[in-house]
Amino acid sequence: MTEIIYMKDTESNYVREFDARVIDRGFDFVVLDRTAFYAAGGGQPSDTGSLAWAEGSVEVREVRKKGDTKHHLAQNPDIVPDEVRGELNWDRRYAHMKMHTAQHIVSGVVYDFYGGRTVGNQIYSDRSRIDFAPVTFTDDMLADVQTKCNDILSKGAKVEISTIARDVLEREVDSQRANLDLLPKSVRELRVVTIGDFDVCPCAGTHVRSLSEVGKVSITKRDRKGKDKERITYELG
Ligand SMILES: [Zn+2]
């Protein structure tokens, strides 16, 4: 099993270089004993970067978790020695951290004020989208969502990551707001992201340590995706 470095706490989300040992190899991938690379999932894309050693390096194109956490490489994994230094493409990852943290705020505001639940989301480094249902937005509602998000972001609350027992969390939060009811019942311990007094939500993604790092949300697009379902696209500035 690979130790996932960024799961532990908020500061571990900022680890961009780490030493690791190769514990398995496939036709185009290696498995490491520990990693700071994010494997694609939950609407957040994979990290990219490199694995380096004294005489060389190889590009990490994509990381996927299929059983093991597989680091897919641009070259034959046989050239990689057993001891490597992983390095993330930090600009891309940091953009995902800001976008992902903003997603919690937009999702929370839409649920709190308009009752729409988040039913899907996809983060990119330059824009992101969230699907909500049931909801039908008007231009005024979207302007209001944007203003409320930016009010919350401007207060710069701390973002904290911790592990909480599911039954404790179920007593403390609105399980629909936190999408707790969608998680398999077998999951008893949850990695939880807490944003000031605004949001408590189980999430395995990467996030910034303070809302002051996110910038301002700008809602750039709205699409109708079905009877009661709408998609919001936002950017950060
Ligand atoms: Zn998250």
PDB file of N, CA and C in Angstrom, residues 30-121:
ATOM      1  N   VAL A  30       5.035   2.861 -12.390  1.00  0.00           N
ATOM      2  CA  VAL A  30       5.657   2.369 -11.159  1.00  0.00           C
ATOM      3  C   VAL A  30       4.699   2.628 -10.000  1.00  0.00           C
ATOM      4  N   VAL A  31       4.851   1.818  -8.957  1.00  0.00           N
ATOM      5  CA  VAL A  31       4.148   2.026  -7.692  1.00  0.00           C
ATOM      6  C   VAL A  31       5.199   2.416  -6.670  1.00  0.00           C
ATOM      7  N   LEU A  32       4.942   3.472  -5.885  1.00  0.00           N
ATOM      8  CA  LEU A  32       5.900   3.960  -4.888  1.00  0.00           C
ATOM      9  C   LEU A  32       5.424   3.609  -3.486  1.00  0.00           C
ATOM     10  N   ASP A  33       6.354   3.574  -2.526  1.00  0.00           N
ATOM     11  CA  ASP A  33       5.941   3.290  -1.144  1.00  0.00           C
ATOM     12  C   ASP A  33       5.214   4.482  -0.520  1.00  0.00           C
ATOM     13  N   ARG A  34       5.465   5.686  -1.057  1.00  0.00           N
ATOM     14  CA  ARG A  34       4.766   6.891  -0.587  1.00  0.00           C
ATOM     15  C   ARG A  34       4.709   7.884  -1.740  1.00  0.00           C
ATOM     16  N   THR A  35       3.668   8.725  -1.744  1.00  0.00           N
ATOM     17  CA  THR A  35       3.558   9.684  -2.840  1.00  0.00           C
ATOM     18  C   THR A  35       2.802  10.938  -2.411  1.00  0.00           C
ATOM     19  N   ALA A  36       3.157  12.065  -3.041  1.00  0.00           N
ATOM     20  CA  ALA A  36       2.398  13.306  -2.884  1.00  0.00           C
ATOM     21  C   ALA A  36       1.565  13.585  -4.134  1.00  0.00           C
ATOM     22  N   PHE A  37       1.688  12.721  -5.159  1.00  0.00           N
ATOM     23  CA  PHE A  37       0.900  12.897  -6.388  1.00  0.00           C
ATOM     24  C   PHE A  37      -0.567  12.567  -6.115  1.00  0.00           C
ATOM     25  N   TYR A  38      -1.454  13.427  -6.586  1.00  0.00           N
ATOM     26  CA  TYR A  38      -2.887  13.162  -6.477  1.00  0.00           C
ATOM     27  C   TYR A  38      -3.319  12.253  -7.626  1.00  0.00           C
ATOM     28  N   ALA A  39      -4.012  11.167  -7.301  1.00  0.00           N
ATOM     29  CA  ALA A  39      -4.561  10.280  -8.334  1.00  0.00           C
ATOM     30  C   ALA A  39      -5.939  10.799  -8.728  1.00  0.00           C
ATOM     31  N   ALA A  40      -6.204  10.868 -10.039  1.00  0.00           N
ATOM     32  CA  ALA A  40      -7.465  11.419 -10.542  1.00  0.00           C
ATOM     33  C   ALA A  40      -8.656  10.799  -9.825  1.00  0.00           C
ATOM     34  N   GLY A  41      -9.596  11.663  -9.428  1.00  0.00           N
ATOM     35  CA  GLY A  41     -10.799  11.162  -8.762  1.00  0.00           C
ATOM     36  C   GLY A  41     -11.557  12.276  -8.081  1.00  0.00           C
ATOM     37  N   GLY A  42     -12.851  12.050  -7.856  1.00  0.00           N
ATOM     38  CA  GLY A  42     -13.676  13.039  -7.167  1.00  0.00           C
ATOM     39  C   GLY A  42     -13.758  14.368  -7.905  1.00  0.00           C
ATOM     40  N   GLY A  43     -13.604  14.341  -9.232  1.00  0.00           N
ATOM     41  CA  GLY A  43     -13.682  15.570 -10.019  1.00  0.00           C
ATOM     42  C   GLY A  43     -12.392  16.356 -10.070  1.00  0.00           C
ATOM     43  N   GLN A  44     -11.343  15.856  -9.411  1.00  0.00           N
ATOM     44  CA  GLN A  44     -10.038  16.549  -9.451  1.00  0.00           C
ATOM     45  C   GLN A  44      -9.088  15.744 -10.344  1.00  0.00           C
ATOM     46  N   PRO A  45      -8.450  16.413 -11.335  1.00  0.00           N
ATOM     47  CA  PRO A  45      -7.543  15.684 -12.222  1.00  0.00           C
ATOM     48  C   PRO A  45      -6.279  15.214 -11.503  1.00  0.00           C
ATOM     49  N   SER A  46      -5.624  14.252 -12.117  1.00  0.00           N
ATOM     50  CA  SER A  46      -4.343  13.743 -11.627  1.00  0.00           C
ATOM     51  C   SER A  46      -3.282  14.841 -11.609  1.00  0.00           C
ATOM     52  N   ASP A  47      -2.365  14.723 -10.675  1.00  0.00           N
ATOM     53  CA  ASP A  47      -1.157  15.542 -10.751  1.00  0.00           C
ATOM     54  C   ASP A  47      -0.245  15.009 -11.847  1.00  0.00           C
ATOM     55  N   THR A  48       0.627  15.876 -12.328  1.00  0.00           N
ATOM     56  CA  THR A  48       1.700  15.488 -13.242  1.00  0.00           C
ATOM     57  C   THR A  48       3.010  15.962 -12.611  1.00  0.00           C
ATOM     58  N   GLY A  49       4.150  15.558 -13.193  1.00  0.00           N
ATOM     59  CA  GLY A  49       5.438  15.978 -12.645  1.00  0.00           C
ATOM     60  C   GLY A  49       6.535  15.064 -13.113  1.00  0.00           C
ATOM     61  N   SER A  50       7.458  14.716 -12.194  1.00  0.00           N
ATOM     62  CA  SER A  50       8.571  13.865 -12.596  1.00  0.00           C
ATOM     63  C   SER A  50       9.068  13.026 -11.426  1.00  0.00           C
ATOM     64  N   LEU A  51       9.779  11.966 -11.781  1.00  0.00           N
ATOM     65  CA  LEU A  51      10.558  11.190 -10.812  1.00  0.00           C
ATOM     66  C   LEU A  51      12.016  11.377 -11.217  1.00  0.00           C
ATOM     67  N   ALA A  52      12.841  11.792 -10.263  1.00  0.00           N
ATOM     68  CA  ALA A  52      14.232  12.113 -10.591  1.00  0.00           C
ATOM     69  C   ALA A  52      15.191  11.295  -9.738  1.00  0.00           C
ATOM     70  N   TRP A  53      16.409  11.088 -10.244  1.00  0.00           N
ATOM     71  CA  TRP A  53      17.496  10.439  -9.512  1.00  0.00           C
ATOM     72  C   TRP A  53      18.777  11.093  -9.977  1.00  0.00           C
ATOM     73  N   ALA A  54      19.917  10.652  -9.445  1.00  0.00           N
ATOM     74  CA  ALA A  54      21.175  11.369  -9.685  1.00  0.00           C
ATOM     75  C   ALA A  54      21.467  11.557 -11.162  1.00  0.00           C
ATOM     76  N   GLU A  55      21.244  10.529 -11.981  1.00  0.00           N
ATOM     77  CA  GLU A  55      21.647  10.596 -13.392  1.00  0.00           C
ATOM     78  C   GLU A  55      20.507  10.928 -14.351  1.00  0.00           C
ATOM     79  N   GLY A  56      19.310  11.037 -13.885  1.00  0.00           N
ATOM     80  CA  GLY A  56      18.236  11.256 -14.850  1.00  0.00           C
ATOM     81  C   GLY A  56      16.891  11.527 -14.212  1.00  0.00           C
ATOM     82  N   SER A  57      15.870  11.565 -15.053  1.00  0.00           N
ATOM     83  CA  SER A  57      14.509  11.754 -14.566  1.00  0.00           C
ATOM     84  C   SER A  57      13.533  11.269 -15.629  1.00  0.00           C
ATOM     85  N   VAL A  58      12.298  11.062 -15.214  1.00  0.00           N
ATOM     86  CA  VAL A  58      11.267  10.632 -16.148  1.00  0.00           C
ATOM     87  C   VAL A  58       9.985  11.395 -15.813  1.00  0.00           C
ATOM     88  N   GLU A  59       9.235  11.721 -16.868  1.00  0.00           N
ATOM     89  CA  GLU A  59       8.007  12.479 -16.689  1.00  0.00           C
ATOM     90  C   GLU A  59       6.895  11.567 -16.155  1.00  0.00           C
ATOM     91  N   VAL A  60       6.156  12.056 -15.157  1.00  0.00           N
ATOM     92  CA  VAL A  60       4.931  11.388 -14.702  1.00  0.00           C
ATOM     93  C   VAL A  60       3.770  12.047 -15.440  1.00  0.00           C
ATOM     94  N   ARG A  61       3.132  11.286 -16.335  1.00  0.00           N
ATOM     95  CA  ARG A  61       2.049  11.840 -17.160  1.00  0.00           C
ATOM     96  C   ARG A  61       0.727  11.875 -16.427  1.00  0.00           C
ATOM     97  N   GLU A  62       0.506  10.846 -15.614  1.00  0.00           N
ATOM     98  CA  GLU A  62      -0.805  10.688 -14.994  1.00  0.00           C
ATOM     99  C   GLU A  62      -0.690   9.718 -13.830  1.00  0.00           C
ATOM    100  N   VAL A  63      -1.504   9.925 -12.786  1.00  0.00           N
ATOM    101  CA  VAL A  63      -1.529   8.987 -11.666  1.00  0.00           C
ATOM    102  C   VAL A  63      -2.962   8.494 -11.503  1.00  0.00           C
ATOM    103  N   ARG A  64      -3.112   7.170 -11.467  1.00  0.00           N
ATOM    104  CA  ARG A  64      -4.451   6.581 -11.339  1.00  0.00           C
ATOM    105  C   ARG A  64      -4.442   5.567 -10.208  1.00  0.00           C
ATOM    106  N   LYS A  65      -5.540   5.538  -9.456  1.00  0.00           N
ATOM    107  CA  LYS A  65      -5.643   4.548  -8.394  1.00  0.00           C
ATOM    108  C   LYS A  65      -6.550   3.429  -8.869  1.00  0.00           C
ATOM    109  N   LYS A  66      -5.932   2.309  -9.181  1.00  0.00           N
ATOM    110  CA  LYS A  66      -6.694   1.125  -9.582  1.00  0.00           C
ATOM    111  C   LYS A  66      -6.091  -0.009  -8.778  1.00  0.00           C
ATOM    112  N   GLY A  67      -6.650  -0.239  -7.563  1.00  0.00           N
ATOM    113  CA  GLY A  67      -5.936  -1.097  -6.622  1.00  0.00           C
ATOM    114  C   GLY A  67      -4.768  -0.296  -6.085  1.00  0.00           C
ATOM    115  N   ASP A  68      -3.618  -0.416  -6.739  1.00  0.00           N
ATOM    116  CA  ASP A  68      -2.449   0.387  -6.374  1.00  0.00           C
ATOM    117  C   ASP A  68      -2.560   1.802  -6.949  1.00  0.00           C
ATOM    118  N   THR A  69      -1.742   2.711  -6.392  1.00  0.00           N
ATOM    119  CA  THR A  69      -1.612   4.050  -6.959  1.00  0.00           C
ATOM    120  C   THR A  69      -0.511   3.993  -8.011  1.00  0.00           C
ATOM    121  N   LYS A  70      -0.908   4.020  -9.302  1.00  0.00           N
ATOM    122  CA  LYS A  70       0.037   3.808 -10.394  1.00  0.00           C
ATOM    123  C   LYS A  70       0.478   5.138 -10.989  1.00  0.00           C
ATOM    124  N   HIS A  71       1.797   5.351 -10.996  1.00  0.00           N
ATOM    125  CA  HIS A  71       2.382   6.547 -11.615  1.00  0.00           C
ATOM    126  C   HIS A  71       2.738   6.190 -13.051  1.00  0.00           C
ATOM    127  N   HIS A  72       1.927   6.645 -14.010  1.00  0.00           N
ATOM    128  CA  HIS A  72       2.150   6.307 -15.423  1.00  0.00           C
ATOM    129  C   HIS A  72       3.218   7.234 -15.999  1.00  0.00           C
ATOM    130  N   LEU A  73       4.203   6.630 -16.631  1.00  0.00           N
ATOM    131  CA  LEU A  73       5.408   7.354 -17.043  1.00  0.00           C
ATOM    132  C   LEU A  73       5.468   7.538 -18.549  1.00  0.00           C
ATOM    133  N   ALA A  74       6.261   8.543 -18.969  1.00  0.00           N
ATOM    134  CA  ALA A  74       6.437   8.818 -20.397  1.00  0.00           C
ATOM    135  C   ALA A  74       7.447   7.858 -21.026  1.00  0.00           C
ATOM    136  N   GLN A  75       8.233   7.157 -20.200  1.00  0.00           N
ATOM    137  CA  GLN A  75       9.248   6.227 -20.716  1.00  0.00           C
ATOM    138  C   GLN A  75       9.143   4.889 -19.996  1.00  0.00           C
ATOM    139  N   ASN A  76       9.874   3.917 -20.503  1.00  0.00           N
ATOM    140  CA  ASN A  76       9.891   2.572 -19.917  1.00  0.00           C
ATOM    141  C   ASN A  76      10.284   2.627 -18.431  1.00  0.00           C
ATOM    142  N   PRO A  77       9.474   2.073 -17.538  1.00  0.00           N
ATOM    143  CA  PRO A  77       9.777   2.136 -16.103  1.00  0.00           C
ATOM    144  C   PRO A  77      11.057   1.401 -15.714  1.00  0.00           C
ATOM    145  N   ASP A  78      11.595   0.575 -16.621  1.00  0.00           N
ATOM    146  CA  ASP A  78      12.818  -0.165 -16.298  1.00  0.00           C
ATOM    147  C   ASP A  78      14.026   0.761 -16.114  1.00  0.00           C
ATOM    148  N   ILE A  79      13.983   1.983 -16.646  1.00  0.00           N
ATOM    149  CA  ILE A  79      15.110   2.909 -16.468  1.00  0.00           C
ATOM    150  C   ILE A  79      15.112   3.546 -15.073  1.00  0.00           C
ATOM    151  N   VAL A  80      14.008   3.404 -14.338  1.00  0.00           N
ATOM    152  CA  VAL A  80      13.876   4.098 -13.045  1.00  0.00           C
ATOM    153  C   VAL A  80      14.550   3.275 -11.949  1.00  0.00           C
ATOM    154  N   PRO A  81      15.472   3.875 -11.184  1.00  0.00           N
ATOM    155  CA  PRO A  81      16.092   3.124 -10.084  1.00  0.00           C
ATOM    156  C   PRO A  81      15.115   2.953  -8.914  1.00  0.00           C
ATOM    157  N   ASP A  82      15.527   2.206  -7.899  1.00  0.00           N
ATOM    158  CA  ASP A  82      14.617   1.931  -6.775  1.00  0.00           C
ATOM    159  C   ASP A  82      14.360   3.156  -5.899  1.00  0.00           C
ATOM    160  N   GLU A  83      15.349   4.053  -5.828  1.00  0.00           N
ATOM    161  CA  GLU A  83      15.181   5.250  -4.977  1.00  0.00           C
ATOM    162  C   GLU A  83      14.989   6.458  -5.883  1.00  0.00           C
ATOM    163  N   VAL A  84      13.890   7.180  -5.697  1.00  0.00           N
ATOM    164  CA  VAL A  84      13.620   8.347  -6.550  1.00  0.00           C
ATOM    165  C   VAL A  84      13.152   9.537  -5.713  1.00  0.00           C
ATOM    166  N   ARG A  85      13.219  10.698  -6.361  1.00  0.00           N
ATOM    167  CA  ARG A  85      12.653  11.901  -5.754  1.00  0.00           C
ATOM    168  C   ARG A  85      11.493  12.342  -6.644  1.00  0.00           C
ATOM    169  N   GLY A  86      10.305  12.372  -6.087  1.00  0.00           N
ATOM    170  CA  GLY A  86       9.136  12.819  -6.841  1.00  0.00           C
ATOM    171  C   GLY A  86       9.009  14.325  -6.783  1.00  0.00           C
ATOM    172  N   GLU A  87       8.632  14.922  -7.892  1.00  0.00           N
ATOM    173  CA  GLU A  87       8.421  16.377  -7.925  1.00  0.00           C
ATOM    174  C   GLU A  87       7.145  16.679  -8.694  1.00  0.00           C
ATOM    175  N   LEU A  88       6.227  17.406  -8.048  1.00  0.00           N
ATOM    176  CA  LEU A  88       4.952  17.735  -8.684  1.00  0.00           C
ATOM    177  C   LEU A  88       5.095  18.931  -9.605  1.00  0.00           C
ATOM    178  N   ASN A  89       4.285  18.954 -10.657  1.00  0.00           N
ATOM    179  CA  ASN A  89       4.077  20.164 -11.442  1.00  0.00           C
ATOM    180  C   ASN A  89       3.217  21.071 -10.556  1.00  0.00           C
ATOM    181  N   TRP A  90       3.912  21.978  -9.825  1.00  0.00           N
ATOM    182  CA  TRP A  90       3.258  22.670  -8.713  1.00  0.00           C
ATOM    183  C   TRP A  90       2.234  23.708  -9.161  1.00  0.00           C
ATOM    184  N   ASP A  91       2.482  24.396 -10.261  1.00  0.00           N
ATOM    185  CA  ASP A  91       1.517  25.413 -10.709  1.00  0.00           C
ATOM    186  C   ASP A  91       0.142  24.778 -10.959  1.00  0.00           C
ATOM    187  N   ARG A  92       0.199  23.626 -11.615  1.00  0.00           N
ATOM    188  CA  ARG A  92      -1.055  22.910 -11.917  1.00  0.00           C
ATOM    189  C   ARG A  92      -1.729  22.431 -10.630  1.00  0.00           C
ATOM    190  N   ARG A  93      -0.968  21.799  -9.749  1.00  0.00           N
ATOM    191  CA  ARG A  93      -1.546  21.277  -8.511  1.00  0.00           C
ATOM    192  C   ARG A  93      -2.091  22.392  -7.626  1.00  0.00           C
ATOM    193  N   TYR A  94      -1.353  23.502  -7.510  1.00  0.00           N
ATOM    194  CA  TYR A  94      -1.801  24.601  -6.648  1.00  0.00           C
ATOM    195  C   TYR A  94      -3.098  25.202  -7.214  1.00  0.00           C
ATOM    196  N   ALA A  95      -3.195  25.293  -8.541  1.00  0.00           N
ATOM    197  CA  ALA A  95      -4.441  25.781  -9.155  1.00  0.00           C
ATOM    198  C   ALA A  95      -5.602  24.846  -8.793  1.00  0.00           C
ATOM    199  N   HIS A  96      -5.349  23.533  -8.800  1.00  0.00           N
ATOM    200  CA  HIS A  96      -6.404  22.580  -8.410  1.00  0.00           C
ATOM    201  C   HIS A  96      -6.790  22.760  -6.939  1.00  0.00           C
ATOM    202  N   MET A  97      -5.813  23.025  -6.079  1.00  0.00           N
ATOM    203  CA  MET A  97      -6.105  23.231  -4.652  1.00  0.00           C
ATOM    204  C   MET A  97      -7.017  24.435  -4.443  1.00  0.00           C
ATOM    205  N   LYS A  98      -6.739  25.520  -5.157  1.00  0.00           N
ATOM    206  CA  LYS A  98      -7.577  26.723  -5.045  1.00  0.00           C
ATOM    207  C   LYS A  98      -8.971  26.460  -5.610  1.00  0.00           C
ATOM    208  N   MET A  99      -9.025  25.822  -6.784  1.00  0.00           N
ATOM    209  CA  MET A  99     -10.309  25.520  -7.418  1.00  0.00           C
ATOM    210  C   MET A  99     -11.151  24.598  -6.543  1.00  0.00           C
ATOM    211  N   HIS A 100     -10.499  23.590  -5.946  1.00  0.00           N
ATOM    212  CA  HIS A 100     -11.230  22.620  -5.142  1.00  0.00           C
ATOM    213  C   HIS A 100     -11.787  23.273  -3.876  1.00  0.00           C
ATOM    214  N   THR A 101     -10.978  24.134  -3.257  1.00  0.00           N
ATOM    215  CA  THR A 101     -11.445  24.831  -2.061  1.00  0.00           C
ATOM    216  C   THR A 101     -12.619  25.746  -2.426  1.00  0.00           C
ATOM    217  N   ALA A 102     -12.512  26.439  -3.566  1.00  0.00           N
ATOM    218  CA  ALA A 102     -13.616  27.293  -4.025  1.00  0.00           C
ATOM    219  C   ALA A 102     -14.876  26.476  -4.268  1.00  0.00           C
ATOM    220  N   GLN A 103     -14.705  25.254  -4.753  1.00  0.00           N
ATOM    221  CA  GLN A 103     -15.876  24.392  -5.014  1.00  0.00           C
ATOM    222  C   GLN A 103     -16.693  24.153  -3.744  1.00  0.00           C
ATOM    223  N   HIS A 104     -15.998  23.947  -2.612  1.00  0.00           N
ATOM    224  CA  HIS A 104     -16.734  23.766  -1.352  1.00  0.00           C
ATOM    225  C   HIS A 104     -17.583  25.000  -1.039  1.00  0.00           C
ATOM    226  N   ILE A 105     -17.029  26.182  -1.316  1.00  0.00           N
ATOM    227  CA  ILE A 105     -17.744  27.424  -0.996  1.00  0.00           C
ATOM    228  C   ILE A 105     -18.963  27.584  -1.907  1.00  0.00           C
ATOM    229  N   VAL A 106     -18.769  27.397  -3.223  1.00  0.00           N
ATOM    230  CA  VAL A 106     -19.888  27.556  -4.169  1.00  0.00           C
ATOM    231  C   VAL A 106     -20.972  26.518  -3.852  1.00  0.00           C
ATOM    232  N   SER A 107     -20.560  25.272  -3.626  1.00  0.00           N
ATOM    233  CA  SER A 107     -21.537  24.214  -3.313  1.00  0.00           C
ATOM    234  C   SER A 107     -22.310  24.534  -2.040  1.00  0.00           C
ATOM    235  N   GLY A 108     -21.599  25.020  -1.029  1.00  0.00           N
ATOM    236  CA  GLY A 108     -22.239  25.344   0.253  1.00  0.00           C
ATOM    237  C   GLY A 108     -23.226  26.499   0.115  1.00  0.00           C
ATOM    238  N   VAL A 109     -22.859  27.534  -0.619  1.00  0.00           N
ATOM    239  CA  VAL A 109     -23.725  28.703  -0.793  1.00  0.00           C
ATOM    240  C   VAL A 109     -24.996  28.304  -1.554  1.00  0.00           C
ATOM    241  N   VAL A 110     -24.855  27.541  -2.619  1.00  0.00           N
ATOM    242  CA  VAL A 110     -26.037  27.152  -3.412  1.00  0.00           C
ATOM    243  C   VAL A 110     -26.969  26.281  -2.569  1.00  0.00           C
ATOM    244  N   TYR A 111     -26.393  25.382  -1.761  1.00  0.00           N
ATOM    245  CA  TYR A 111     -27.242  24.538  -0.909  1.00  0.00           C
ATOM    246  C   TYR A 111     -27.931  25.380   0.165  1.00  0.00           C
ATOM    247  N   ASP A 112     -27.166  26.235   0.850  1.00  0.00           N
ATOM    248  CA  ASP A 112     -27.710  26.995   1.974  1.00  0.00           C
ATOM    249  C   ASP A 112     -28.816  27.969   1.538  1.00  0.00           C
ATOM    250  N   PHE A 113     -28.649  28.617   0.388  1.00  0.00           N
ATOM    251  CA  PHE A 113     -29.574  29.690   0.016  1.00  0.00           C
ATOM    252  C   PHE A 113     -30.584  29.272  -1.047  1.00  0.00           C
ATOM    253  N   TYR A 114     -30.269  28.247  -1.832  1.00  0.00           N
ATOM    254  CA  TYR A 114     -31.182  27.869  -2.921  1.00  0.00           C
ATOM    255  C   TYR A 114     -31.536  26.390  -2.939  1.00  0.00           C
ATOM    256  N   GLY A 115     -30.998  25.615  -1.977  1.00  0.00           N
ATOM    257  CA  GLY A 115     -31.421  24.222  -1.823  1.00  0.00           C
ATOM    258  C   GLY A 115     -30.914  23.242  -2.863  1.00  0.00           C
ATOM    259  N   GLY A 116     -30.033  23.686  -3.777  1.00  0.00           N
ATOM    260  CA  GLY A 116     -29.514  22.775  -4.803  1.00  0.00           C
ATOM    261  C   GLY A 116     -28.353  21.961  -4.262  1.00  0.00           C
ATOM    262  N   ARG A 117     -28.433  20.659  -4.433  1.00  0.00           N
ATOM    263  CA  ARG A 117     -27.321  19.792  -4.000  1.00  0.00           C
ATOM    264  C   ARG A 117     -26.306  19.649  -5.128  1.00  0.00           C
ATOM    265  N   THR A 118     -25.064  19.449  -4.726  1.00  0.00           N
ATOM    266  CA  THR A 118     -24.011  19.193  -5.717  1.00  0.00           C
ATOM    267  C   THR A 118     -24.113  17.737  -6.157  1.00  0.00           C
ATOM    268  N   VAL A 119     -24.364  17.530  -7.462  1.00  0.00           N
ATOM    269  CA  VAL A 119     -24.515  16.164  -7.969  1.00  0.00           C
ATOM    270  C   VAL A 119     -23.371  15.780  -8.915  1.00  0.00           C
ATOM    271  N   GLY A 120     -22.444  16.689  -9.120  1.00  0.00           N
ATOM    272  CA  GLY A 120     -21.276  16.384  -9.947  1.00  0.00           C
ATOM    273  C   GLY A 120     -20.364  17.591  -9.981  1.00  0.00           C
ATOM    274  N   ASN A 121     -19.082  17.358 -10.191  1.00  0.00           N
ATOM    275  CA  ASN A 121     -18.177  18.502 -10.355  1.00  0.00           C
ATOM    276  C   ASN A 121     -16.924  18.067 -11.089  1.00  0.00           C
TER     277      ASN A 121
END
